Amino acid sequence: MPEMPGISPDVARFARWVRDAGFSVYLPSLFGVDGAYPLAEARETVVRRACVSAEFRAFAGGGTSPVVTWLRGLARLAHAERGGPGVGVLRGLARLAHAERGGPGVGAVGLCFTGNFALTMALEPAVIAPVVNHPSLPLDDPGGLEISDEDAAAVAERVARDGLKVLAYRFDNDTWCTGRRFAAYRALLGDAFDGRVLEAETANTNPPPFFRDVVGCAHSVVTAHLVDQDGHPTVQARNEIIAFLAERLGTRPE
């Protein structure tokens, strides 16, 4: 799933990395202009529009975003179309690529605005590998989760019943995804929540203008703030995500 302000070149690059590891990748377009370079002006043209959209619940008390129902349907479609070793689902554009094989289930990777959608998608039985990257919602409650009480209870029950693991990442000084939010995930999911924290000093110091001027802190671990160098902590995080998908979905990353 894309992060704000949309399917940027960095989001597409991450999707290609997942594809190149042997997965089929579906990248639905949820907001913004696909392929656009993230400029600061997107705060007015994309972010504010998404925040008032009926499809999203950006603020505390809103519950689960309605768009997740559609995303669960996409997961079912992906699983039906691809059928045996692994399907990766990301929020953003359209189907990015096909692999020659399918798998036992679907992985869901959320980023920023869509971060928690990966968790609520787990109410679809086909979703067996949720990855929650620096979830920013609800925007007005640093310790809150973008999920209704009913869905939270159902997700926790499914995680416990089926032995699901939830992988998550954030930077330590991220003001959009705080330690309080990770604590809320752990309170809901217990040891099934694997929340990993990177030092802010490791983040890319020259991200696109939207991330420099609007986000204003180290935030996007595997996209805008990733440093594409062998052995770098952000590259290691990317590799860990791919390894997690491979383990859960039954395919080996190349």
PDB file of N, CA and C in Angstrom, residues 10 25 54 115 117 121 126 130 194 252:
ATOM      1  N   ASP A  10       9.822   6.053  -4.856  1.00  0.00           N
ATOM      2  CA  ASP A  10      10.372   5.227  -3.783  1.00  0.00           C
ATOM      3  C   ASP A  10       9.443   4.079  -3.418  1.00  0.00           C
ATOM      4  N   VAL A  25       2.940  -8.998  -7.000  1.00  0.00           N
ATOM      5  CA  VAL A  25       2.682  -7.766  -6.248  1.00  0.00           C
ATOM      6  C   VAL A  25       1.483  -7.034  -6.833  1.00  0.00           C
ATOM      7  N   ALA A  54     -14.455   9.943   2.874  1.00  0.00           N
ATOM      8  CA  ALA A  54     -15.264   8.963   3.584  1.00  0.00           C
ATOM      9  C   ALA A  54     -14.605   7.591   3.624  1.00  0.00           C
ATOM     10  N   GLY A 115      -0.456   2.216   7.005  1.00  0.00           N
ATOM     11  CA  GLY A 115       0.273   1.250   7.811  1.00  0.00           C
ATOM     12  C   GLY A 115      -0.614   0.269   8.549  1.00  0.00           C
ATOM     13  N   PHE A 117      -3.603  -0.541   7.967  1.00  0.00           N
ATOM     14  CA  PHE A 117      -4.501  -1.311   7.102  1.00  0.00           C
ATOM     15  C   PHE A 117      -4.003  -2.750   6.968  1.00  0.00           C
ATOM     16  N   MET A 121      -6.518  -5.789   7.577  1.00  0.00           N
ATOM     17  CA  MET A 121      -6.723  -6.720   6.473  1.00  0.00           C
ATOM     18  C   MET A 121      -6.645  -8.164   6.933  1.00  0.00           C
ATOM     19  N   ALA A 126      -7.296 -14.980   3.930  1.00  0.00           N
ATOM     20  CA  ALA A 126      -6.188 -15.149   2.988  1.00  0.00           C
ATOM     21  C   ALA A 126      -4.939 -14.393   3.423  1.00  0.00           C
ATOM     22  N   PRO A 130       1.010  -9.905   7.743  1.00  0.00           N
ATOM     23  CA  PRO A 130       0.844  -8.452   7.810  1.00  0.00           C
ATOM     24  C   PRO A 130       2.123  -7.733   8.255  1.00  0.00           C
ATOM     25  N   ASP A 194       5.854  -7.862  16.595  1.00  0.00           N
ATOM     26  CA  ASP A 194       7.310  -7.723  16.512  1.00  0.00           C
ATOM     27  C   ASP A 194       7.628  -6.313  16.009  1.00  0.00           C
ATOM     28  N   ARG A 252      11.084 -18.571  -1.390  1.00  0.00           N
ATOM     29  CA  ARG A 252      12.403 -18.117  -0.982  1.00  0.00           C
ATOM     30  C   ARG A 252      12.814 -16.864  -1.739  1.00  0.00           C
TER      31      ARG A 252
END
